[in-house]
Amino acid sequence: MRRTKLVLAVGAAAALTVGLSACSMDTVIWGADGAAVIQSTEGLIDAAASGDADVYVCEGHDPELREPADWEGLSAEEPERFVAEYWPDQAVLDPDWSINLSLGEERVVSGEEYPGDVFYRATDDGLCLVDVAWWTVEVEG
């Protein structure tokens, strides 16, 4: 009986591992749409740090991208369906998603400005950028 339970437990663990390996952890946590926002944001960060973020921008929009160095050391964090009550300035741009960005520890210095949130619209071709919200680090101290 013990051997049967062990075989079943190992089999179940193997099946779970195989099933989850087909999905990224972002997909498991945020769903396919949220994972796509994270993936797009990671691409945007890399492109913006290289000065090539224009390919992510929605036609007819001109978000403030500033300098490539402003995008270095950032990472994509938590995607959310856009909520107009939280972002009234962006509501007129009709985004579908927002995601916050994390600033690398080496850049956490009082007065540092960085792109803290980005806003996307979903199109037939995927996500495109409509706006960037810039934040200023305030270190108490």
mmCIF file of N, CA, C and O in Angstrom, residues 1-97:
data_model
loop_
_atom_site.group_PDB
_atom_site.id
_atom_site.type_symbol
_atom_site.label_atom_id
_atom_site.label_comp_id
_atom_site.label_asym_id
_atom_site.label_seq_id
_atom_site.Cartn_x
_atom_site.Cartn_y
_atom_site.Cartn_z
ATOM 1 N N MET A 1 0.814 -1.196 0.000
ATOM 2 C CA MET A 1 0.000 0.000 0.000
ATOM 3 C C MET A 1 0.859 1.262 0.000
ATOM 4 O O MET A 1 0.541 2.212 -0.688
ATOM 5 N N ARG A 2 1.955 1.268 0.769
ATOM 6 C CA ARG A 2 2.829 2.438 0.812
ATOM 7 C C ARG A 2 3.438 2.703 -0.554
ATOM 8 O O ARG A 2 3.560 3.841 -0.962
ATOM 9 N N ARG A 3 3.834 1.654 -1.231
ATOM 10 C CA ARG A 3 4.444 1.803 -2.555
ATOM 11 C C ARG A 3 3.445 2.408 -3.533
ATOM 12 O O ARG A 3 3.795 3.274 -4.331
ATOM 13 N N THR A 4 2.208 1.992 -3.466
ATOM 14 C CA THR A 4 1.171 2.515 -4.351
ATOM 15 C C THR A 4 0.966 4.009 -4.103
ATOM 16 O O THR A 4 0.873 4.795 -5.046
ATOM 17 N N LYS A 5 0.916 4.423 -2.846
ATOM 18 C CA LYS A 5 0.758 5.842 -2.518
ATOM 19 C C LYS A 5 1.948 6.646 -3.005
ATOM 20 O O LYS A 5 1.795 7.751 -3.518
ATOM 21 N N LEU A 6 3.140 6.090 -2.851
ATOM 22 C CA LEU A 6 4.347 6.783 -3.303
ATOM 23 C C LEU A 6 4.321 6.950 -4.821
ATOM 24 O O LEU A 6 4.604 8.028 -5.340
ATOM 25 N N VAL A 7 3.976 5.910 -5.528
ATOM 26 C CA VAL A 7 3.908 5.970 -6.993
ATOM 27 C C VAL A 7 2.859 6.997 -7.427
ATOM 28 O O VAL A 7 3.093 7.786 -8.345
ATOM 29 N N LEU A 8 1.700 7.002 -6.766
ATOM 30 C CA LEU A 8 0.661 7.972 -7.105
ATOM 31 C C LEU A 8 1.119 9.401 -6.813
ATOM 32 O O LEU A 8 0.880 10.310 -7.611
ATOM 33 N N ALA A 9 1.782 9.601 -5.695
ATOM 34 C CA ALA A 9 2.253 10.941 -5.342
ATOM 35 C C ALA A 9 3.297 11.436 -6.326
ATOM 36 O O ALA A 9 3.266 12.580 -6.775
ATOM 37 N N VAL A 10 4.244 10.576 -6.670
ATOM 38 C CA VAL A 10 5.279 10.955 -7.635
ATOM 39 C C VAL A 10 4.652 11.215 -9.003
ATOM 40 O O VAL A 10 5.000 12.182 -9.680
ATOM 41 N N GLY A 11 3.709 10.390 -9.396
ATOM 42 C CA GLY A 11 3.031 10.587 -10.678
ATOM 43 C C GLY A 11 2.266 11.892 -10.728
ATOM 44 O O GLY A 11 2.310 12.621 -11.720
ATOM 45 N N ALA A 12 1.573 12.208 -9.636
ATOM 46 C CA ALA A 12 0.829 13.469 -9.585
ATOM 47 C C ALA A 12 1.779 14.661 -9.630
ATOM 48 O O ALA A 12 1.518 15.651 -10.328
ATOM 49 N N ALA A 13 2.874 14.584 -8.914
ATOM 50 C CA ALA A 13 3.856 15.680 -8.922
ATOM 51 C C ALA A 13 4.449 15.850 -10.318
ATOM 52 O O ALA A 13 4.634 16.975 -10.789
ATOM 53 N N ALA A 14 4.743 14.749 -10.979
ATOM 54 C CA ALA A 14 5.299 14.827 -12.335
ATOM 55 C C ALA A 14 4.291 15.438 -13.303
ATOM 56 O O ALA A 14 4.636 16.280 -14.134
ATOM 57 N N ALA A 15 3.030 15.029 -13.194
ATOM 58 C CA ALA A 15 1.993 15.571 -14.079
ATOM 59 C C ALA A 15 1.813 17.073 -13.838
ATOM 60 O O ALA A 15 1.673 17.848 -14.780
ATOM 61 N N LEU A 16 1.837 17.479 -12.579
ATOM 62 C CA LEU A 16 1.716 18.894 -12.259
ATOM 63 C C LEU A 16 2.896 19.685 -12.815
ATOM 64 O O LEU A 16 2.730 20.756 -13.389
ATOM 65 N N THR A 17 4.090 19.154 -12.675
ATOM 66 C CA THR A 17 5.285 19.828 -13.197
ATOM 67 C C THR A 17 5.206 19.986 -14.707
ATOM 68 O O THR A 17 5.488 21.054 -15.245
ATOM 69 N N VAL A 18 4.813 18.943 -15.391
ATOM 70 C CA VAL A 18 4.685 19.008 -16.855
ATOM 71 C C VAL A 18 3.614 20.018 -17.241
ATOM 72 O O VAL A 18 3.801 20.840 -18.134
ATOM 73 N N GLY A 19 2.479 20.001 -16.528
ATOM 74 C CA GLY A 19 1.397 20.941 -16.839
ATOM 75 C C GLY A 19 1.794 22.378 -16.620
ATOM 76 O O GLY A 19 1.512 23.248 -17.443
ATOM 77 N N LEU A 20 2.478 22.644 -15.534
ATOM 78 C CA LEU A 20 2.880 24.012 -15.245
ATOM 79 C C LEU A 20 4.021 24.483 -16.121
ATOM 80 O O LEU A 20 4.158 25.672 -16.373
ATOM 81 N N SER A 21 4.835 23.571 -16.609
ATOM 82 C CA SER A 21 5.953 23.993 -17.451
ATOM 83 C C SER A 21 5.464 24.565 -18.779
ATOM 84 O O SER A 21 6.177 25.322 -19.431
ATOM 85 N N ALA A 22 4.242 24.239 -19.166
ATOM 86 C CA ALA A 22 3.679 24.788 -20.396
ATOM 87 C C ALA A 22 3.248 26.240 -20.199
ATOM 88 O O ALA A 22 3.033 26.956 -21.152
ATOM 89 N N CYS A 23 3.131 26.662 -18.950
ATOM 90 C CA CYS A 23 2.738 28.029 -18.627
ATOM 91 C C CYS A 23 3.866 28.707 -17.867
ATOM 92 O O CYS A 23 4.546 28.086 -17.073
ATOM 93 N N SER A 24 4.026 29.995 -18.091
ATOM 94 C CA SER A 24 4.980 30.737 -17.279
ATOM 95 C C SER A 24 4.341 31.013 -15.928
ATOM 96 O O SER A 24 3.122 30.951 -15.776
ATOM 97 N N MET A 25 5.154 31.341 -14.949
ATOM 98 C CA MET A 25 4.605 31.694 -13.643
ATOM 99 C C MET A 25 3.743 32.956 -13.750
ATOM 100 O O MET A 25 2.749 33.080 -13.053
ATOM 101 N N ASP A 26 4.125 33.886 -14.637
ATOM 102 C CA ASP A 26 3.302 35.085 -14.832
ATOM 103 C C ASP A 26 1.905 34.703 -15.313
ATOM 104 O O ASP A 26 0.915 35.283 -14.881
ATOM 105 N N THR A 27 1.821 33.702 -16.193
ATOM 106 C CA THR A 27 0.522 33.258 -16.690
ATOM 107 C C THR A 27 -0.278 32.615 -15.571
ATOM 108 O O THR A 27 -1.482 32.858 -15.449
ATOM 109 N N VAL A 28 0.386 31.824 -14.740
ATOM 110 C CA VAL A 28 -0.298 31.184 -13.624
ATOM 111 C C VAL A 28 -0.836 32.239 -12.661
ATOM 112 O O VAL A 28 -1.967 32.156 -12.190
ATOM 113 N N ILE A 29 -0.042 33.266 -12.377
ATOM 114 C CA ILE A 29 -0.422 34.286 -11.396
ATOM 115 C C ILE A 29 -1.392 35.316 -11.985
ATOM 116 O O ILE A 29 -2.407 35.644 -11.376
ATOM 117 N N TRP A 30 -1.086 35.848 -13.175
ATOM 118 C CA TRP A 30 -1.816 36.992 -13.735
ATOM 119 C C TRP A 30 -2.758 36.631 -14.876
ATOM 120 O O TRP A 30 -3.468 37.496 -15.384
ATOM 121 N N GLY A 31 -2.738 35.391 -15.326
ATOM 122 C CA GLY A 31 -3.539 35.005 -16.484
ATOM 123 C C GLY A 31 -2.810 35.368 -17.771
ATOM 124 O O GLY A 31 -1.791 36.074 -17.754
ATOM 125 N N ALA A 32 -3.308 34.883 -18.882
ATOM 126 C CA ALA A 32 -2.641 35.100 -20.170
ATOM 127 C C ALA A 32 -2.552 36.579 -20.530
ATOM 128 O O ALA A 32 -1.514 37.050 -21.006
ATOM 129 N N ASP A 33 -3.614 37.337 -20.286
ATOM 130 C CA ASP A 33 -3.598 38.767 -20.627
ATOM 131 C C ASP A 33 -2.605 39.533 -19.761
ATOM 132 O O ASP A 33 -1.840 40.358 -20.254
ATOM 133 N N GLY A 34 -2.615 39.273 -18.466
ATOM 134 C CA GLY A 34 -1.675 39.936 -17.568
ATOM 135 C C GLY A 34 -0.231 39.585 -17.891
ATOM 136 O O GLY A 34 0.656 40.446 -17.858
ATOM 137 N N ALA A 35 0.005 38.318 -18.228
ATOM 138 C CA ALA A 35 1.359 37.898 -18.605
ATOM 139 C C ALA A 35 1.812 38.611 -19.879
ATOM 140 O O ALA A 35 2.980 38.984 -20.003
ATOM 141 N N ALA A 36 0.888 38.834 -20.811
ATOM 142 C CA ALA A 36 1.222 39.564 -22.038
ATOM 143 C C ALA A 36 1.598 41.012 -21.723
ATOM 144 O O ALA A 36 2.505 41.577 -22.350
ATOM 145 N N VAL A 37 0.935 41.606 -20.730
ATOM 146 C CA VAL A 37 1.270 42.976 -20.323
ATOM 147 C C VAL A 37 2.677 43.000 -19.731
ATOM 148 O O VAL A 37 3.482 43.882 -20.054
ATOM 149 N N ILE A 38 2.990 42.041 -18.893
ATOM 150 C CA ILE A 38 4.332 41.959 -18.303
ATOM 151 C C ILE A 38 5.378 41.783 -19.395
ATOM 152 O O ILE A 38 6.396 42.482 -19.411
ATOM 153 N N GLN A 39 5.131 40.869 -20.309
ATOM 154 C CA GLN A 39 6.079 40.614 -21.397
ATOM 155 C C GLN A 39 6.267 41.859 -22.265
ATOM 156 O O GLN A 39 7.398 42.223 -22.614
ATOM 157 N N SER A 40 5.183 42.530 -22.602
ATOM 158 C CA SER A 40 5.288 43.763 -23.397
ATOM 159 C C SER A 40 6.066 44.825 -22.645
ATOM 160 O O SER A 40 6.876 45.560 -23.231
ATOM 161 N N THR A 41 5.845 44.910 -21.354
ATOM 162 C CA THR A 41 6.521 45.925 -20.546
ATOM 163 C C THR A 41 8.015 45.642 -20.449
ATOM 164 O O THR A 41 8.832 46.569 -20.530
ATOM 165 N N GLU A 42 8.376 44.396 -20.302
ATOM 166 C CA GLU A 42 9.802 44.055 -20.289
ATOM 167 C C GLU A 42 10.452 44.422 -21.623
ATOM 168 O O GLU A 42 11.565 44.946 -21.665
ATOM 169 N N GLY A 43 9.732 44.185 -22.729
ATOM 170 C CA GLY A 43 10.226 44.586 -24.044
ATOM 171 C C GLY A 43 10.323 46.095 -24.172
ATOM 172 O O GLY A 43 11.297 46.628 -24.717
ATOM 173 N N LEU A 44 9.309 46.800 -23.666
ATOM 174 C CA LEU A 44 9.319 48.265 -23.685
ATOM 175 C C LEU A 44 10.514 48.805 -22.912
ATOM 176 O O LEU A 44 11.207 49.703 -23.394
ATOM 177 N N ILE A 45 10.755 48.278 -21.733
ATOM 178 C CA ILE A 45 11.884 48.740 -20.908
ATOM 179 C C ILE A 45 13.197 48.574 -21.669
ATOM 180 O O ILE A 45 14.009 49.501 -21.736
ATOM 181 N N ASP A 46 13.398 47.392 -22.245
ATOM 182 C CA ASP A 46 14.626 47.150 -23.012
ATOM 183 C C ASP A 46 14.733 48.096 -24.199
ATOM 184 O O ASP A 46 15.796 48.666 -24.461
ATOM 185 N N ALA A 47 13.627 48.263 -24.926
ATOM 186 C CA ALA A 47 13.639 49.137 -26.102
ATOM 187 C C ALA A 47 13.876 50.590 -25.708
ATOM 188 O O ALA A 47 14.661 51.298 -26.349
ATOM 189 N N ALA A 48 13.219 51.043 -24.649
ATOM 190 C CA ALA A 48 13.378 52.437 -24.208
ATOM 191 C C ALA A 48 14.802 52.691 -23.714
ATOM 192 O O ALA A 48 15.356 53.760 -23.952
ATOM 193 N N ALA A 49 15.397 51.705 -23.047
ATOM 194 C CA ALA A 49 16.780 51.854 -22.579
ATOM 195 C C ALA A 49 17.760 51.907 -23.746
ATOM 196 O O ALA A 49 18.866 52.417 -23.605
ATOM 197 N N SER A 50 17.325 51.426 -24.905
ATOM 198 C CA SER A 50 18.140 51.484 -26.123
ATOM 199 C C SER A 50 17.747 52.648 -27.027
ATOM 200 O O SER A 50 18.312 52.816 -28.109
ATOM 201 N N GLY A 51 16.735 53.407 -26.622
ATOM 202 C CA GLY A 51 16.273 54.538 -27.426
ATOM 203 C C GLY A 51 15.352 54.140 -28.563
ATOM 204 O O GLY A 51 15.140 54.925 -29.486
ATOM 205 N N ASP A 52 14.778 52.933 -28.493
ATOM 206 C CA ASP A 52 13.942 52.427 -29.582
ATOM 207 C C ASP A 52 12.497 52.145 -29.165
ATOM 208 O O ASP A 52 11.850 51.264 -29.726
ATOM 209 N N ALA A 53 11.961 52.874 -28.203
ATOM 210 C CA ALA A 53 10.630 52.581 -27.669
ATOM 211 C C ALA A 53 9.494 53.005 -28.591
ATOM 212 O O ALA A 53 8.351 52.606 -28.367
ATOM 213 N N ASP A 54 9.786 53.781 -29.615
ATOM 214 C CA ASP A 54 8.718 54.271 -30.496
ATOM 215 C C ASP A 54 7.891 53.151 -31.110
ATOM 216 O O ASP A 54 6.708 53.351 -31.400
ATOM 217 N N VAL A 55 8.470 51.979 -31.305
ATOM 218 C CA VAL A 55 7.729 50.862 -31.893
ATOM 219 C C VAL A 55 6.603 50.379 -30.981
ATOM 220 O O VAL A 55 5.688 49.703 -31.440
ATOM 221 N N TYR A 56 6.652 50.726 -29.695
ATOM 222 C CA TYR A 56 5.617 50.327 -28.741
ATOM 223 C C TYR A 56 4.483 51.342 -28.629
ATOM 224 O O TYR A 56 3.449 51.053 -28.045
ATOM 225 N N VAL A 57 4.670 52.543 -29.159
ATOM 226 C CA VAL A 57 3.730 53.645 -28.972
ATOM 227 C C VAL A 57 2.543 53.518 -29.933
ATOM 228 O O VAL A 57 2.724 53.256 -31.128
ATOM 229 N N CYS A 58 1.349 53.730 -29.396
ATOM 230 C CA CYS A 58 0.139 53.714 -30.225
ATOM 231 C C CYS A 58 0.189 54.862 -31.228
ATOM 232 O O CYS A 58 0.643 55.970 -30.902
ATOM 233 N N GLU A 59 -0.326 54.605 -32.404
ATOM 234 C CA GLU A 59 -0.402 55.639 -33.430
ATOM 235 C C GLU A 59 -1.219 56.816 -32.907
ATOM 236 O O GLU A 59 -2.268 56.646 -32.290
ATOM 237 N N GLY A 60 -0.699 58.018 -33.116
ATOM 238 C CA GLY A 60 -1.390 59.224 -32.688
ATOM 239 C C GLY A 60 -1.117 59.625 -31.247
ATOM 240 O O GLY A 60 -1.689 60.593 -30.762
ATOM 241 N N HIS A 61 -0.249 58.894 -30.555
ATOM 242 C CA HIS A 61 0.080 59.218 -29.164
ATOM 243 C C HIS A 61 1.550 59.593 -29.061
ATOM 244 O O HIS A 61 2.371 59.176 -29.876
ATOM 245 N N ASP A 62 1.851 60.370 -28.051
ATOM 246 C CA ASP A 62 3.218 60.834 -27.848
ATOM 247 C C ASP A 62 3.555 60.814 -26.351
ATOM 248 O O ASP A 62 3.721 61.873 -25.736
ATOM 249 N N PRO A 63 3.640 59.615 -25.754
ATOM 250 C CA PRO A 63 3.947 59.564 -24.325
ATOM 251 C C PRO A 63 5.353 60.089 -24.045
ATOM 252 O O PRO A 63 6.236 60.017 -24.895
ATOM 253 N N GLU A 64 5.537 60.633 -22.871
ATOM 254 C CA GLU A 64 6.825 61.181 -22.470
ATOM 255 C C GLU A 64 7.783 60.030 -22.131
ATOM 256 O O GLU A 64 7.668 59.402 -21.078
ATOM 257 N N LEU A 65 8.724 59.776 -23.016
ATOM 258 C CA LEU A 65 9.670 58.673 -22.825
ATOM 259 C C LEU A 65 10.989 59.119 -22.211
ATOM 260 O O LEU A 65 11.721 58.313 -21.653
ATOM 261 N N ARG A 66 11.304 60.386 -22.349
ATOM 262 C CA ARG A 66 12.535 60.993 -21.858
ATOM 263 C C ARG A 66 13.773 60.290 -22.410
ATOM 264 O O ARG A 66 13.822 59.937 -23.574
ATOM 265 N N GLU A 67 14.781 60.088 -21.558
ATOM 266 C CA GLU A 67 16.082 59.587 -22.010
ATOM 267 C C GLU A 67 16.222 58.074 -21.792
ATOM 268 O O GLU A 67 15.661 57.535 -20.833
ATOM 269 N N PRO A 68 16.988 57.395 -22.647
ATOM 270 C CA PRO A 68 17.210 55.955 -22.459
ATOM 271 C C PRO A 68 17.713 55.589 -21.062
ATOM 272 O O PRO A 68 17.285 54.575 -20.493
ATOM 273 N N ALA A 69 18.575 56.402 -20.483
ATOM 274 C CA ALA A 69 19.118 56.099 -19.150
ATOM 275 C C ALA A 69 18.022 56.048 -18.083
ATOM 276 O O ALA A 69 18.177 55.353 -17.070
ATOM 277 N N ASP A 70 16.902 56.753 -18.324
ATOM 278 C CA ASP A 70 15.806 56.753 -17.360
ATOM 279 C C ASP A 70 15.148 55.378 -17.233
ATOM 280 O O ASP A 70 14.457 55.103 -16.253
ATOM 281 N N TRP A 71 15.330 54.525 -18.218
ATOM 282 C CA TRP A 71 14.692 53.214 -18.268
ATOM 283 C C TRP A 71 15.611 52.084 -17.800
ATOM 284 O O TRP A 71 15.165 50.945 -17.676
ATOM 285 N N GLU A 72 16.850 52.408 -17.536
ATOM 286 C CA GLU A 72 17.797 51.369 -17.131
ATOM 287 C C GLU A 72 17.525 50.907 -15.704
ATOM 288 O O GLU A 72 17.230 51.709 -14.827
ATOM 289 N N GLY A 73 17.608 49.602 -15.497
ATOM 290 C CA GLY A 73 17.431 49.034 -14.168
ATOM 291 C C GLY A 73 15.991 48.903 -13.703
ATOM 292 O O GLY A 73 15.741 48.617 -12.536
ATOM 293 N N LEU A 74 15.025 49.112 -14.603
ATOM 294 C CA LEU A 74 13.614 48.968 -14.243
ATOM 295 C C LEU A 74 13.146 47.538 -14.473
ATOM 296 O O LEU A 74 13.728 46.804 -15.272
ATOM 297 N N SER A 75 12.076 47.166 -13.791
ATOM 298 C CA SER A 75 11.457 45.870 -14.056
ATOM 299 C C SER A 75 9.942 46.010 -13.999
ATOM 300 O O SER A 75 9.406 46.873 -13.296
ATOM 301 N N ALA A 76 9.278 45.167 -14.774
ATOM 302 C CA ALA A 76 7.817 45.143 -14.806
ATOM 303 C C ALA A 76 7.306 44.484 -13.532
ATOM 304 O O ALA A 76 7.874 43.502 -13.062
ATOM 305 N N GLU A 77 6.224 45.006 -12.988
ATOM 306 C CA GLU A 77 5.687 44.464 -11.745
ATOM 307 C C GLU A 77 4.277 43.894 -11.944
ATOM 308 O O GLU A 77 4.132 42.877 -12.558
ATOM 309 N N GLU A 78 3.250 44.573 -11.462
ATOM 310 C CA GLU A 78 1.904 44.015 -11.397
ATOM 311 C C GLU A 78 0.957 44.654 -12.412
ATOM 312 O O GLU A 78 0.605 45.822 -12.279
ATOM 313 N N PRO A 79 0.526 43.886 -13.403
ATOM 314 C CA PRO A 79 -0.433 44.430 -14.382
ATOM 315 C C PRO A 79 -1.833 44.504 -13.781
ATOM 316 O O PRO A 79 -2.206 43.703 -12.926
ATOM 317 N N GLU A 80 -2.580 45.494 -14.222
ATOM 318 C CA GLU A 80 -3.973 45.652 -13.780
ATOM 319 C C GLU A 80 -4.815 46.149 -14.938
ATOM 320 O O GLU A 80 -4.346 46.931 -15.763
ATOM 321 N N ARG A 81 -6.043 45.706 -14.977
ATOM 322 C CA ARG A 81 -6.994 46.318 -15.903
ATOM 323 C C ARG A 81 -7.079 47.789 -15.519
ATOM 324 O O ARG A 81 -7.072 48.132 -14.331
ATOM 325 N N PHE A 82 -7.147 48.647 -16.503
ATOM 326 C CA PHE A 82 -7.162 50.086 -16.232
ATOM 327 C C PHE A 82 -8.404 50.473 -15.427
ATOM 328 O O PHE A 82 -9.514 50.043 -15.731
ATOM 329 N N VAL A 83 -8.202 51.315 -14.399
ATOM 330 C CA VAL A 83 -9.283 51.823 -13.555
ATOM 331 C C VAL A 83 -9.246 53.351 -13.632
ATOM 332 O O VAL A 83 -8.347 53.990 -13.090
ATOM 333 N N ALA A 84 -10.217 53.919 -14.310
ATOM 334 C CA ALA A 84 -10.239 55.363 -14.562
ATOM 335 C C ALA A 84 -10.279 56.191 -13.276
ATOM 336 O O ALA A 84 -9.698 57.271 -13.221
ATOM 337 N N GLU A 85 -10.931 55.684 -12.233
ATOM 338 C CA GLU A 85 -11.012 56.448 -10.985
ATOM 339 C C GLU A 85 -9.629 56.670 -10.374
ATOM 340 O O GLU A 85 -9.396 57.662 -9.688
ATOM 341 N N TYR A 86 -8.710 55.737 -10.573
ATOM 342 C CA TYR A 86 -7.354 55.862 -10.025
ATOM 343 C C TYR A 86 -6.458 56.733 -10.899
ATOM 344 O O TYR A 86 -5.480 57.288 -10.422
ATOM 345 N N TRP A 87 -6.776 56.799 -12.182
ATOM 346 C CA TRP A 87 -5.922 57.489 -13.145
ATOM 347 C C TRP A 87 -6.746 58.439 -14.004
ATOM 348 O O TRP A 87 -6.852 58.253 -15.215
ATOM 349 N N PRO A 88 -7.323 59.498 -13.428
ATOM 350 C CA PRO A 88 -8.189 60.376 -14.211
ATOM 351 C C PRO A 88 -7.468 61.076 -15.364
ATOM 352 O O PRO A 88 -8.083 61.318 -16.407
ATOM 353 N N ASP A 89 -6.177 61.370 -15.208
ATOM 354 C CA ASP A 89 -5.442 62.035 -16.288
ATOM 355 C C ASP A 89 -5.269 61.125 -17.502
ATOM 356 O O ASP A 89 -5.185 61.599 -18.637
ATOM 357 N N GLN A 90 -5.212 59.818 -17.272
ATOM 358 C CA GLN A 90 -5.022 58.871 -18.363
ATOM 359 C C GLN A 90 -6.347 58.384 -18.950
ATOM 360 O O GLN A 90 -6.369 57.826 -20.046
ATOM 361 N N ALA A 91 -7.439 58.570 -18.238
ATOM 362 C CA ALA A 91 -8.729 58.039 -18.685
ATOM 363 C C ALA A 91 -9.099 58.501 -20.087
ATOM 364 O O ALA A 91 -9.643 57.724 -20.877
ATOM 365 N N VAL A 92 -8.788 59.747 -20.429
ATOM 366 C CA VAL A 92 -9.130 60.270 -21.753
ATOM 367 C C VAL A 92 -8.349 59.567 -22.869
ATOM 368 O O VAL A 92 -8.742 59.635 -24.034
ATOM 369 N N LEU A 93 -7.267 58.871 -22.509
ATOM 370 C CA LEU A 93 -6.457 58.158 -23.501
ATOM 371 C C LEU A 93 -6.999 56.757 -23.789
ATOM 372 O O LEU A 93 -6.499 56.067 -24.658
ATOM 373 N N ASP A 94 -8.008 56.340 -23.036
ATOM 374 C CA ASP A 94 -8.705 55.073 -23.227
ATOM 375 C C ASP A 94 -7.781 53.848 -23.156
ATOM 376 O O ASP A 94 -7.839 52.966 -24.021
ATOM 377 N N PRO A 95 -6.939 53.758 -22.117
ATOM 378 C CA PRO A 95 -6.101 52.565 -22.000
ATOM 379 C C PRO A 95 -6.913 51.373 -21.486
ATOM 380 O O PRO A 95 -7.981 51.551 -20.881
ATOM 381 N N ASP A 96 -6.407 50.188 -21.733
ATOM 382 C CA ASP A 96 -7.024 48.965 -21.227
ATOM 383 C C ASP A 96 -6.260 48.396 -20.035
ATOM 384 O O ASP A 96 -6.827 47.682 -19.214
ATOM 385 N N TRP A 97 -4.970 48.687 -19.968
ATOM 386 C CA TRP A 97 -4.095 48.125 -18.936
ATOM 387 C C TRP A 97 -3.172 49.192 -18.354
ATOM 388 O O TRP A 97 -2.773 50.114 -19.055
#
